[in-house]
Coordinates of N, CA, C and O in Angstrom, one line a residue:
M20 N -77.4 -9.6 73.4 CA -76.0 -10.0 73.4 C -75.5 -10.5 72.1 O -74.4 -10.2 71.8
K21 N -76.4 -11.2 71.5 CA -76.0 -11.6 70.2 C -75.7 -10.5 69.3 O -74.8 -10.5 68.5
S22 N -76.6 -9.5 69.3 CA -76.4 -8.4 68.5 C -75.1 -7.6 68.8 O -74.4 -7.1 68.0
T23 N -74.7 -7.6 70.1 CA -73.5 -7.0 70.5 C -72.3 -7.7 70.0 O -71.4 -7.2 69.5
K24 N -72.4 -9.0 70.2 CA -71.3 -9.9 69.7 C -71.2 -9.7 68.2 O -70.1 -9.6 67.6
F25 N -72.3 -9.7 67.5 CA -72.3 -9.6 66.1 C -71.8 -8.2 65.7 O -71.0 -8.1 64.8
S26 N -72.1 -7.2 66.4 CA -71.6 -5.9 66.1 C -70.1 -5.8 66.3 O -69.4 -5.1 65.6
I27 N -69.7 -6.4 67.4 CA -68.3 -6.3 67.7 C -67.6 -7.2 66.6 O -66.5 -6.8 66.1
F28 N -68.1 -8.3 66.3 CA -67.5 -9.2 65.2 C -67.5 -8.4 63.9 O -66.5 -8.4 63.2
N29 N -68.6 -7.7 63.6 CA -68.7 -6.9 62.4 C -67.7 -5.8 62.4 O -67.0 -5.5 61.4
L30 N -67.6 -5.2 63.6 CA -66.6 -4.1 63.7 C -65.2 -4.6 63.6 O -64.4 -4.0 62.9
I31 N -64.9 -5.8 64.2 CA -63.6 -6.4 64.1 C -63.3 -6.8 62.6 O -62.3 -6.5 62.1
L32 N -64.3 -7.4 62.1 CA -64.2 -7.8 60.7 C -64.1 -6.6 59.8 O -63.2 -6.6 58.8
N33 N -64.8 -5.6 60.0 CA -64.7 -4.4 59.2 C -63.4 -3.7 59.3 O -62.8 -3.2 58.4
N34 N -62.9 -3.7 60.5 CA -61.5 -3.2 60.8 C -60.5 -4.0 60.0 O -59.5 -3.4 59.5
K35 N -60.6 -5.3 60.1 CA -59.6 -6.1 59.4 C -59.8 -5.9 57.9 O -58.8 -5.8 57.2
F36 N -61.0 -5.7 57.4 CA -61.2 -5.4 56.0 C -60.6 -4.1 55.6 O -59.9 -3.9 54.6
I37 N -60.8 -3.1 56.5 CA -60.2 -1.8 56.2 C -58.7 -1.9 56.3 O -58.0 -1.3 55.5
Y38 N -58.2 -2.7 57.3 CA -56.8 -2.9 57.4 C -56.2 -3.6 56.2 O -55.2 -3.2 55.6
I39 N -56.9 -4.6 55.7 CA -56.5 -5.3 54.5 C -56.5 -4.4 53.3 O -55.6 -4.4 52.5
V40 N -57.6 -3.6 53.2 CA -57.7 -2.7 52.0 C -56.6 -1.6 52.1 O -55.9 -1.3 51.1
L41 N -56.3 -1.1 53.3 CA -55.2 -0.1 53.5 C -53.9 -0.8 53.2 O -53.0 -0.2 52.5
L42 N -53.7 -2.0 53.7 CA -52.4 -2.7 53.4 C -52.2 -3.0 51.9 O -51.2 -2.8 51.4
S43 N -53.3 -3.4 51.3 CA -53.2 -3.7 49.8 C -52.9 -2.5 49.0 O -52.2 -2.5 48.0
Q44 N -53.5 -1.3 49.4 CA -53.3 -0.1 48.7 C -51.8 0.4 48.9 O -51.2 0.8 48.0
S45 N -51.3 0.1 50.1 CA -49.9 0.5 50.3 C -49.0 -0.4 49.5 O -48.0 0.1 48.9
L46 N -49.2 -1.7 49.4 CA -48.4 -2.6 48.6 C -48.5 -2.2 47.2 O -47.6 -2.3 46.4
Y47 N -49.7 -1.9 46.7 CA -49.9 -1.5 45.3 C -49.1 -0.2 44.9 O -48.5 -0.1 43.9
A48 N -49.1 0.7 45.9 CA -48.4 1.9 45.7 C -46.9 1.6 45.6 O -46.2 2.2 44.7
Q49 N -46.3 0.7 46.4 CA -44.9 0.3 46.4 C -44.7 -0.4 45.1 O -43.6 -0.2 44.4
D50 N -45.6 -1.2 44.6 CA -45.4 -2.0 43.4 C -45.4 -1.0 42.2 O -44.5 -1.2 41.3
S51 N -46.2 0.0 42.1 CA -46.2 0.9 41.0 C -45.0 1.7 41.0 O -44.4 2.1 40.0
E52 N -44.4 2.1 42.2 CA -43.1 2.8 42.2 C -42.0 1.9 41.7 O -41.1 2.3 41.0
M53 N -42.0 0.6 42.1 CA -41.0 -0.3 41.6 C -41.2 -0.5 40.1 O -40.2 -0.7 39.4
N54 N -42.4 -0.6 39.6 CA -42.6 -0.8 38.1 C -42.1 0.4 37.3 O -41.7 0.2 36.2
K55 N -42.1 1.6 37.9 CA -41.5 2.7 37.2 C -40.0 2.6 37.0 O -39.5 3.0 36.0
S56 N -39.3 2.0 37.9 CA -37.8 1.9 37.8 C -37.4 0.5 37.3 O -36.2 0.3 37.1
S57 N -38.3 -0.4 37.3 CA -37.9 -1.7 36.9 C -38.0 -1.9 35.4 O -38.7 -1.1 34.7
V58 N -37.3 -2.9 34.8 CA -37.3 -3.2 33.4 C -37.9 -4.5 33.2 O -37.6 -5.5 33.8
A59 N -38.8 -4.6 32.2 CA -39.4 -5.9 31.8 C -38.3 -6.8 31.1 O -37.5 -6.3 30.3
V60 N -38.2 -8.0 31.4 CA -37.2 -8.9 30.9 C -37.9 -10.1 30.3 O -38.9 -10.7 30.9
S61 N -37.5 -10.5 29.0 CA -38.0 -11.7 28.4 C -36.9 -12.7 28.4 O -35.8 -12.4 28.1
V62 N -37.3 -13.9 28.6 CA -36.3 -15.0 28.6 C -36.6 -16.0 27.4 O -37.8 -16.4 27.3
I63 N -35.6 -16.3 26.6 CA -35.8 -17.2 25.5 C -34.6 -18.2 25.5 O -33.6 -17.9 26.1
Q64 N -34.8 -19.3 24.8 CA -33.7 -20.3 24.7 C -32.6 -19.7 23.8 O -32.9 -19.3 22.6
A65 N -31.4 -19.8 24.1 CA -30.3 -19.3 23.3 C -30.0 -20.3 22.2 O -30.0 -21.5 22.5
E66 N -29.6 -19.8 21.0 CA -29.2 -20.6 19.9 C -28.1 -19.9 19.2 O -28.0 -18.7 19.1
E67 N -27.2 -20.7 18.6 CA -26.0 -20.2 17.9 C -26.4 -19.8 16.5 O -27.0 -20.6 15.7
L68 N -26.0 -18.6 16.1 CA -26.3 -18.0 14.8 C -25.1 -17.3 14.3 O -24.3 -16.8 15.0
N69 N -24.9 -17.3 12.9 CA -23.9 -16.4 12.3 C -24.5 -15.1 12.0 O -25.5 -15.0 11.3
L70 N -23.8 -14.0 12.5 CA -24.3 -12.7 12.4 C -23.4 -11.9 11.4 O -22.2 -12.1 11.4
K71 N -24.0 -11.1 10.5 CA -23.3 -10.3 9.6 C -23.7 -8.9 10.0 O -24.8 -8.5 10.0
E72 N -22.6 -8.1 10.4 CA -22.9 -6.8 10.9 C -22.3 -5.8 9.9 O -21.2 -5.9 9.4
T73 N -23.1 -4.9 9.4 CA -22.6 -3.8 8.5 C -23.0 -2.5 9.0 O -24.0 -2.3 9.8
A74 N -22.2 -1.5 8.7 CA -22.4 -0.2 9.1 C -22.1 0.8 8.0 O -21.1 0.6 7.3
K75 N -23.0 1.7 7.8 CA -22.8 2.7 6.8 C -22.4 4.0 7.5 O -23.2 4.5 8.3
V76 N -21.2 4.6 7.2 CA -20.8 5.8 7.8 C -20.3 6.8 6.8 O -19.9 6.4 5.7
L77 N -20.2 8.0 7.1 CA -19.7 9.0 6.3 C -18.4 9.5 6.9 O -18.4 9.9 8.1
G78 N -17.3 9.6 6.2 CA -16.1 10.1 6.8 C -14.9 9.6 5.9 O -15.0 9.1 4.8
D79 N -13.7 9.8 6.5 CA -12.4 9.5 5.8 C -11.9 8.3 6.5 O -11.9 8.1 7.7
I80 N -11.3 7.4 5.7 CA -10.6 6.2 6.3 C -9.2 6.3 5.9 O -8.8 6.6 4.8
E81 N -8.3 6.1 6.9 CA -6.9 6.1 6.6 C -6.3 4.7 7.0 O -6.7 4.2 8.0
S82 N -5.5 4.2 6.1 CA -4.8 2.9 6.4 C -3.6 3.1 7.3 O -3.0 4.1 7.3
N83 N -3.4 2.1 8.1 CA -2.2 2.1 8.9 C -0.9 2.0 8.1 O 0.1 2.5 8.4
T84 N -1.0 1.3 6.9 CA 0.1 1.2 6.0 C -0.2 2.0 4.8 O -1.3 1.8 4.2
K85 N 0.6 2.9 4.5 CA 0.4 3.8 3.3 C 1.5 3.5 2.3 O 2.7 3.6 2.6
P86 N 1.2 3.0 1.1 CA 2.2 2.8 0.1 C 2.9 4.1 -0.3 O 2.2 5.1 -0.6
H87 N 4.2 4.1 -0.3 CA 4.9 5.3 -0.7 C 5.3 5.1 -2.2 O 6.0 4.2 -2.5
I88 N 4.7 6.0 -3.0 CA 5.0 5.8 -4.5 C 5.9 6.9 -4.9 O 5.7 8.1 -4.6
A89 N 7.0 6.5 -5.5 CA 8.0 7.5 -6.0 C 8.5 7.0 -7.4 O 8.4 5.8 -7.7
A90 N 9.1 7.9 -8.1 CA 9.7 7.6 -9.4 C 10.9 6.6 -9.1 O 11.7 6.8 -8.2
E91 N 11.1 5.7 -10.0 CA 12.2 4.8 -9.9 C 13.5 5.4 -10.4 O 14.6 5.0 -10.0
V92 N 13.4 6.5 -11.2 CA 14.6 7.2 -11.7 C 14.4 8.7 -11.4 O 13.3 9.2 -11.2
T93 N 15.5 9.3 -11.2 CA 15.4 10.8 -10.9 C 15.2 11.5 -12.2 O 15.7 11.1 -13.3
G94 N 14.6 12.6 -12.1 CA 14.3 13.5 -13.3 C 13.3 14.5 -13.0 O 12.7 14.6 -11.9
K95 N 13.1 15.4 -14.0 CA 12.2 16.5 -13.8 C 10.8 16.1 -14.2 O 10.6 15.5 -15.3
I96 N 9.8 16.3 -13.3 CA 8.4 16.0 -13.6 C 7.9 17.0 -14.6 O 8.0 18.2 -14.3
I97 N 7.3 16.5 -15.7 CA 6.8 17.5 -16.7 C 5.3 17.5 -16.7 O 4.7 18.4 -17.2
S98 N 4.6 16.4 -16.1 CA 3.2 16.5 -16.0 C 2.7 15.5 -14.9 O 3.3 14.5 -14.6
M99 N 1.6 16.0 -14.2 CA 1.0 15.2 -13.1 C -0.4 14.8 -13.7 O -1.1 15.7 -14.1
S100 N -0.8 13.6 -13.6 CA -2.0 13.1 -14.2 C -3.2 13.1 -13.2 O -4.3 12.9 -13.5
V101 N -2.8 13.2 -11.9 CA -3.9 13.0 -10.8 C -3.7 14.1 -9.8 O -2.6 14.7 -9.7
N102 N -4.8 14.3 -9.0 CA -4.8 15.3 -7.9 C -5.1 14.6 -6.6 O -5.6 13.5 -6.6
E103 N -4.9 15.3 -5.5 CA -5.2 14.8 -4.2 C -6.7 14.4 -4.1 O -7.5 15.2 -4.6
G104 N -7.0 13.3 -3.6 CA -8.4 12.9 -3.4 C -8.9 12.1 -4.5 O -10.0 11.5 -4.4
E105 N -8.3 12.0 -5.7 CA -8.8 11.3 -6.8 C -8.5 9.8 -6.7 O -7.5 9.4 -6.1
S106 N -9.3 9.0 -7.3 CA -9.1 7.5 -7.2 C -8.1 7.2 -8.4 O -8.2 7.8 -9.4
V107 N -7.3 6.2 -8.2 CA -6.4 5.7 -9.2 C -6.5 4.2 -9.3 O -6.9 3.5 -8.3
Q108 N -6.2 3.6 -10.4 CA -6.2 2.2 -10.7 C -4.8 1.7 -10.8 O -3.9 2.4 -11.2
S109 N -4.6 0.4 -10.5 CA -3.3 -0.2 -10.6 C -2.8 -0.1 -12.1 O -3.6 -0.4 -13.0
G110 N -1.6 0.4 -12.3 CA -1.1 0.6 -13.6 C -1.3 1.9 -14.3 O -0.8 2.2 -15.3
Q111 N -2.1 2.8 -13.6 CA -2.4 4.1 -14.1 C -1.2 5.0 -14.0 O -0.5 5.0 -13.0
I112 N -0.9 5.8 -15.0 CA 0.2 6.8 -15.0 C -0.2 7.9 -14.1 O -1.2 8.6 -14.3
L113 N 0.7 8.2 -13.1 CA 0.4 9.3 -12.1 C 1.2 10.5 -12.5 O 0.7 11.6 -12.3
A114 N 2.4 10.3 -13.0 CA 3.2 11.5 -13.4 C 4.2 11.1 -14.5 O 4.5 9.9 -14.7
K115 N 4.6 12.1 -15.3 CA 5.5 11.8 -16.4 C 6.8 12.7 -16.2 O 6.7 13.8 -15.8
Q116 N 7.9 12.1 -16.4 CA 9.2 12.8 -16.3 C 9.7 13.1 -17.6 O 9.4 12.5 -18.6
D117 N 10.6 14.1 -17.7 CA 11.2 14.5 -18.9 C 12.2 13.5 -19.4 O 13.2 13.2 -18.7
P118 N 12.0 12.8 -20.5 CA 12.9 11.7 -20.9 C 14.1 12.2 -21.7 O 15.0 11.4 -22.0
E119 N 14.2 13.5 -22.0 CA 15.2 14.0 -22.9 C 16.6 13.7 -22.4 O 17.5 13.3 -23.1
P120 N 17.0 13.9 -21.1 CA 18.3 13.6 -20.6 C 18.7 12.1 -20.8 O 19.8 11.8 -21.2
L121 N 17.7 11.3 -20.7 CA 17.9 9.8 -20.9 C 18.1 9.5 -22.3 O 18.9 8.6 -22.7
L122 N 17.3 10.2 -23.2 CA 17.5 10.0 -24.6 C 18.8 10.4 -25.1 O 19.5 9.7 -26.0
I123 N 19.3 11.5 -24.6 CA 20.7 12.0 -24.9 C 21.7 10.9 -24.4 O 22.7 10.6 -25.2
A124 N 21.6 10.4 -23.2 CA 22.5 9.4 -22.7 C 22.5 8.2 -23.5 O 23.5 7.6 -23.7
R125 N 21.3 7.8 -24.0 CA 21.2 6.6 -24.9 C 22.0 6.8 -26.2 O 22.8 6.0 -26.6
E126 N 21.8 8.0 -26.8 CA 22.5 8.3 -28.0 C 24.0 8.3 -27.8 O 24.8 7.8 -28.6
R127 N 24.5 8.9 -26.7 CA 25.9 8.9 -26.4 C 26.4 7.5 -26.2 O 27.5 7.2 -26.7
A128 N 25.7 6.6 -25.5 CA 26.1 5.2 -25.3 C 26.2 4.5 -26.7 O 27.1 3.7 -26.9
L129 N 25.2 4.7 -27.5 CA 25.2 4.1 -28.9 C 26.4 4.5 -29.7 O 27.1 3.7 -30.4
A130 N 26.7 5.8 -29.6 CA 27.9 6.4 -30.3 C 29.2 5.8 -29.8 O 30.1 5.4 -30.5
D131 N 29.3 5.7 -28.4 CA 30.5 5.1 -27.8 C 30.6 3.6 -28.2 O 31.8 3.2 -28.5
I132 N 29.5 2.9 -28.3 CA 29.6 1.5 -28.7 C 30.2 1.4 -30.2 O 31.1 0.6 -30.4
Q133 N 29.7 2.2 -31.0 CA 30.1 2.2 -32.4 C 31.6 2.6 -32.5 O 32.4 2.0 -33.2
R134 N 32.0 3.6 -31.7 CA 33.4 4.1 -31.7 C 34.3 3.0 -31.2 O 35.4 2.7 -31.8
I135 N 33.9 2.3 -30.1 CA 34.8 1.3 -29.5 C 34.9 0.1 -30.4 O 35.9 -0.6 -30.5
K136 N 33.8 -0.3 -31.1 CA 33.8 -1.4 -32.0 C 34.8 -1.2 -33.2 O 35.6 -2.1 -33.5
A137 N 34.8 0.1 -33.7 CA 35.8 0.4 -34.7 C 37.2 0.4 -34.2 O 38.1 -0.1 -34.9
L138 N 37.4 0.9 -33.0 CA 38.7 0.8 -32.3 C 39.2 -0.6 -32.1 O 40.4 -1.0 -32.4
I139 N 38.3 -1.5 -31.7 CA 38.6 -2.9 -31.5 C 39.0 -3.6 -32.8 O 40.0 -4.3 -32.9
K140 N 38.3 -3.3 -33.9 CA 38.6 -3.8 -35.2 C 40.0 -3.4 -35.6 O 40.8 -4.2 -36.1
N141 N 40.3 -2.2 -35.4 CA 41.6 -1.7 -35.8 C 42.7 -2.3 -34.9 O 43.8 -2.7 -35.4
Q142 N 42.4 -2.5 -33.6 CA 43.4 -3.0 -32.7 C 43.6 -4.5 -33.0 O 44.8 -5.0 -32.8
Q143 N 42.6 -5.2 -33.4 CA 42.7 -6.6 -33.8 C 43.7 -6.8 -35.0 O 44.5 -7.7 -35.1
K144 N 43.5 -5.8 -36.0 CA 44.4 -5.8 -37.1 C 45.9 -5.5 -36.7 O 46.8 -6.2 -37.2
A145 N 46.0 -4.6 -35.7 CA 47.4 -4.2 -35.2 C 48.0 -5.4 -34.5 O 49.2 -5.7 -34.7
V146 N 47.2 -6.2 -33.8 CA 47.8 -7.3 -33.1 C 48.2 -8.4 -34.1 O 49.3 -8.9 -34.0
A147 N 47.4 -8.6 -35.1 CA 47.8 -9.6 -36.2 C 49.0 -9.2 -36.9 O 49.9 -10.0 -37.1
R148 N 49.2 -7.9 -37.2 CA 50.4 -7.3 -37.9 C 51.6 -7.5 -37.0 O 52.7 -7.9 -37.5
N149 N 51.4 -7.1 -35.8 CA 52.6 -7.2 -34.9 C 53.0 -8.7 -34.6 O 54.2 -8.9 -34.4
K150 N 52.1 -9.6 -34.7 CA 52.5 -11.0 -34.5 C 53.4 -11.5 -35.7 O 54.3 -12.2 -35.5
K151 N 53.0 -11.0 -36.9 CA 53.8 -11.3 -38.1 C 55.2 -10.7 -37.9 O 56.2 -11.3 -38.2
L152 N 55.2 -9.4 -37.5 CA 56.5 -8.7 -37.4 C 57.4 -9.2 -36.3 O 58.6 -9.1 -36.4
I153 N 56.8 -9.7 -35.3 CA 57.6 -10.3 -34.2 C 58.3 -11.6 -34.7 O 59.4 -11.9 -34.3
K154 N 57.6 -12.3 -35.6 CA 58.3 -13.5 -36.1 C 59.5 -13.2 -37.0 O 60.4 -13.9 -37.0
D155 N 59.4 -12.0 -37.7 CA 60.5 -11.5 -38.5 C 61.5 -10.7 -37.7 O 62.4 -10.1 -38.3
N156 N 61.3 -10.6 -36.4 CA 62.2 -9.8 -35.5 C 62.2 -8.3 -35.9 O 63.3 -7.7 -35.8
V157 N 61.1 -7.8 -36.4 CA 61.1 -6.4 -36.8 C 60.6 -5.5 -35.6 O 61.1 -4.4 -35.5
V158 N 59.7 -6.1 -34.8 CA 59.3 -5.3 -33.6 C 59.5 -6.1 -32.3 O 59.7 -7.4 -32.4
S159 N 59.6 -5.5 -31.2 CA 59.8 -6.2 -29.9 C 58.6 -6.8 -29.4 O 57.4 -6.4 -29.7
Q160 N 58.7 -7.7 -28.5 CA 57.6 -8.3 -27.8 C 56.8 -7.3 -27.0 O 55.6 -7.3 -26.9
N161 N 57.6 -6.3 -26.5 CA 57.0 -5.2 -25.8 C 55.9 -4.5 -26.6 O 54.8 -4.1 -26.1
R162 N 56.2 -4.2 -27.8 CA 55.3 -3.5 -28.8 C 54.0 -4.4 -28.9 O 52.9 -3.9 -28.9
L163 N 54.1 -5.7 -29.1 CA 53.0 -6.6 -29.3 C 52.2 -6.6 -28.0 O 50.9 -6.6 -28.0
D164 N 52.8 -6.6 -26.8 CA 52.1 -6.6 -25.5 C 51.3 -5.3 -25.4 O 50.2 -5.4 -24.9
D165 N 51.9 -4.2 -25.8 CA 51.1 -2.9 -25.7 C 49.9 -3.0 -26.6 O 48.8 -2.5 -26.2
V166 N 50.0 -3.5 -27.8 CA 48.8 -3.5 -28.7 C 47.8 -4.5 -28.2 O 46.5 -4.2 -28.2
Q167 N 48.2 -5.6 -27.6 CA 47.2 -6.6 -27.0 C 46.5 -6.0 -25.8 O 45.3 -6.2 -25.6
T168 N 47.3 -5.3 -25.0 CA 46.7 -4.6 -23.8 C 45.6 -3.6 -24.2 O 44.6 -3.5 -23.6
A169 N 46.0 -2.8 -25.2 CA 45.0 -1.8 -25.7 C 43.7 -2.5 -26.2 O 42.6 -2.0 -26.0
L170 N 43.9 -3.6 -26.9 CA 42.7 -4.3 -27.4 C 41.9 -4.8 -26.2 O 40.6 -4.7 -26.2
T171 N 42.5 -5.4 -25.2 CA 41.8 -5.9 -24.0 C 41.0 -4.8 -23.3 O 39.9 -4.9 -22.9
L172 N 41.7 -3.6 -23.2 CA 41.0 -2.5 -22.5 C 39.9 -2.0 -23.4 O 38.8 -1.6 -22.8
S173 N 40.0 -2.0 -24.7 CA 38.9 -1.6 -25.5 C 37.7 -2.5 -25.4 O 36.5 -2.1 -25.4
E174 N 38.0 -3.8 -25.3 CA 36.9 -4.8 -25.1 C 36.2 -4.6 -23.8 O 35.0 -4.7 -23.7
A175 N 37.0 -4.3 -22.8 CA 36.4 -4.0 -21.5 C 35.5 -2.7 -21.5 O 34.4 -2.6 -20.9
D176 N 36.0 -1.7 -22.2 CA 35.2 -0.5 -22.4 C 33.9 -0.7 -23.1 O 32.9 -0.2 -22.8
L177 N 33.9 -1.6 -24.1 CA 32.7 -2.0 -24.8 C 31.7 -2.6 -23.9 O 30.5 -2.3 -23.9
I178 N 32.2 -3.5 -23.0 CA 31.3 -4.2 -22.0 C 30.7 -3.1 -21.1 O 29.5 -3.1 -20.8
S179 N 31.5 -2.2 -20.7 CA 31.0 -1.1 -19.8 C 30.0 -0.2 -20.4 O 29.0 0.1 -19.8
V180 N 30.2 0.2 -21.7 CA 29.3 1.1 -22.4 C 28.0 0.3 -22.7 O 26.9 0.9 -22.6
R181 N 28.1 -1.0 -23.0 CA 26.8 -1.7 -23.2 C 26.0 -1.8 -21.9 O 24.8 -1.7 -21.9
A182 N 26.7 -1.9 -20.7 CA 26.0 -1.9 -19.5 C 25.3 -0.5 -19.2 O 24.2 -0.4 -18.7
Q183 N 26.0 0.5 -19.6 CA 25.5 1.9 -19.4 C 24.2 2.0 -20.3 O 23.2 2.6 -19.9
L184 N 24.3 1.5 -21.5 CA 23.1 1.5 -22.4 C 21.9 0.8 -21.8 O 20.8 1.3 -21.9
K185 N 22.2 -0.4 -21.3 CA 21.1 -1.2 -20.6 C 20.5 -0.4 -19.5 O 19.3 -0.4 -19.3
D186 N 21.4 0.3 -18.7 CA 20.9 1.1 -17.6 C 20.0 2.3 -18.1 O 18.9 2.5 -17.5
V187 N 20.4 2.9 -19.1 CA 19.6 4.0 -19.7 C 18.3 3.5 -20.3 O 17.3 4.1 -20.0
E188 N 18.3 2.4 -20.9 CA 17.1 1.8 -21.5 C 16.1 1.4 -20.4 O 14.9 1.6 -20.5
Y189 N 16.7 0.9 -19.3 CA 15.8 0.5 -18.1 C 15.2 1.8 -17.6 O 14.0 1.8 -17.3
K190 N 16.0 2.8 -17.4 CA 15.4 4.1 -16.9 C 14.4 4.7 -17.8 O 13.4 5.2 -17.4
L191 N 14.6 4.6 -19.1 CA 13.6 5.1 -20.1 C 12.3 4.3 -19.9 O 11.2 4.9 -20.1
K192 N 12.3 3.0 -19.6 CA 11.1 2.2 -19.4 C 10.4 2.6 -18.1 O 9.2 2.4 -18.0
H193 N 11.1 3.2 -17.2 CA 10.5 3.5 -15.9 C 10.5 5.0 -15.6 O 10.5 5.5 -14.5
V194 N 10.5 5.8 -16.7 CA 10.5 7.3 -16.6 C 9.1 7.8 -16.1 O 9.0 8.8 -15.4
D195 N 8.0 7.0 -16.3 CA 6.7 7.4 -15.8 C 6.5 6.8 -14.4 O 6.9 5.7 -14.1
V196 N 5.8 7.6 -13.6 CA 5.4 7.1 -12.2 C 4.1 6.4 -12.4 O 3.1 7.1 -12.8
I197 N 4.0 5.1 -12.0 CA 2.8 4.3 -12.2 C 2.3 3.8 -10.9 O 3.1 3.4 -10.0
S198 N 1.0 3.8 -10.7 CA 0.4 3.4 -9.5 C 0.5 1.8 -9.4 O 0.1 1.1 -10.3
P199 N 1.0 1.3 -8.3 CA 1.1 -0.1 -8.2 C -0.2 -0.8 -7.7 O -0.3 -2.0 -7.8
I200 N -1.1 0.0 -7.1 CA -2.3 -0.5 -6.6 C -3.5 0.4 -6.9 O -3.3 1.5 -7.3
N201 N -4.7 -0.1 -6.6 CA -5.9 0.7 -6.7 C -6.0 1.5 -5.4 O -5.7 1.0 -4.3
G202 N -6.4 2.7 -5.5 CA -6.6 3.5 -4.2 C -6.9 4.9 -4.5 O -7.4 5.3 -5.6
Y203 N -6.6 5.8 -3.6 CA -6.8 7.2 -3.7 C -5.5 8.0 -3.4 O -4.7 7.5 -2.6
V204 N -5.4 9.1 -4.1 CA -4.2 9.9 -3.9 C -4.4 10.7 -2.6 O -5.3 11.5 -2.5
Q205 N -3.5 10.5 -1.6 CA -3.7 11.2 -0.3 C -2.8 12.5 -0.4 O -3.3 13.6 0.0
K206 N -1.6 12.4 -0.9 CA -0.7 13.6 -0.9 C 0.1 13.5 -2.2 O 0.4 12.4 -2.7
K207 N 0.4 14.7 -2.8 CA 1.2 14.7 -4.0 C 2.6 14.9 -3.5 O 2.9 15.6 -2.6

C-alpha cells in the first residue's frame, strides 16, 4: 500500500511537475512574443541643459523679405558688374549708368547761372540809372518798376537754376547702382 500511495503521489507529483513545466514553457513563449514587439526603456533623472542644434544642408535659401535694388536716377545702363547667383558686398557697384545726359545738363545749368548773373548785373545798373532819372523827372515811375521787376525775376531764375544744378549734381553722385547690403544676386 505504501508503494501504491507512493506511486500515486509520484504520479500526481510528476503530473504537477509536467503541468508546471508545460505552463512555464507556455508563459516563456508568450514572453518571447511580447519581447519581440516591446521596446526596452531606460529611466534616468531629468536635468536642465542648454542645447545647441546645428544642421548642415544643401539647397537654396530664400528670404521672406527681399531688398529691391534699383537706380536712384533714371538712365541708360551701360554696364552690369554682377550676374545672377553671385555674391555681393555692401557698397559694391552693381551697374553703371551713362552719365553723359547728366553731364550735359550740368553744363547747361552752369551756363544759365553765368548768363543770369550777367543779366542781374546789367539790371542792377539799369535800376540805379532809372532811380537817378526818376529824381530828375526824365523817366516815369512805371519804367523804374519794370526794371526792378525784371531784376527780381532774374534773381528768382538764378535760384531756380542753382537748384537744378544741385539736382543734377545729386544725380551724378547716384548714377551707379550700389548694393546696400551683403548678399547674393537673385534676379537682374
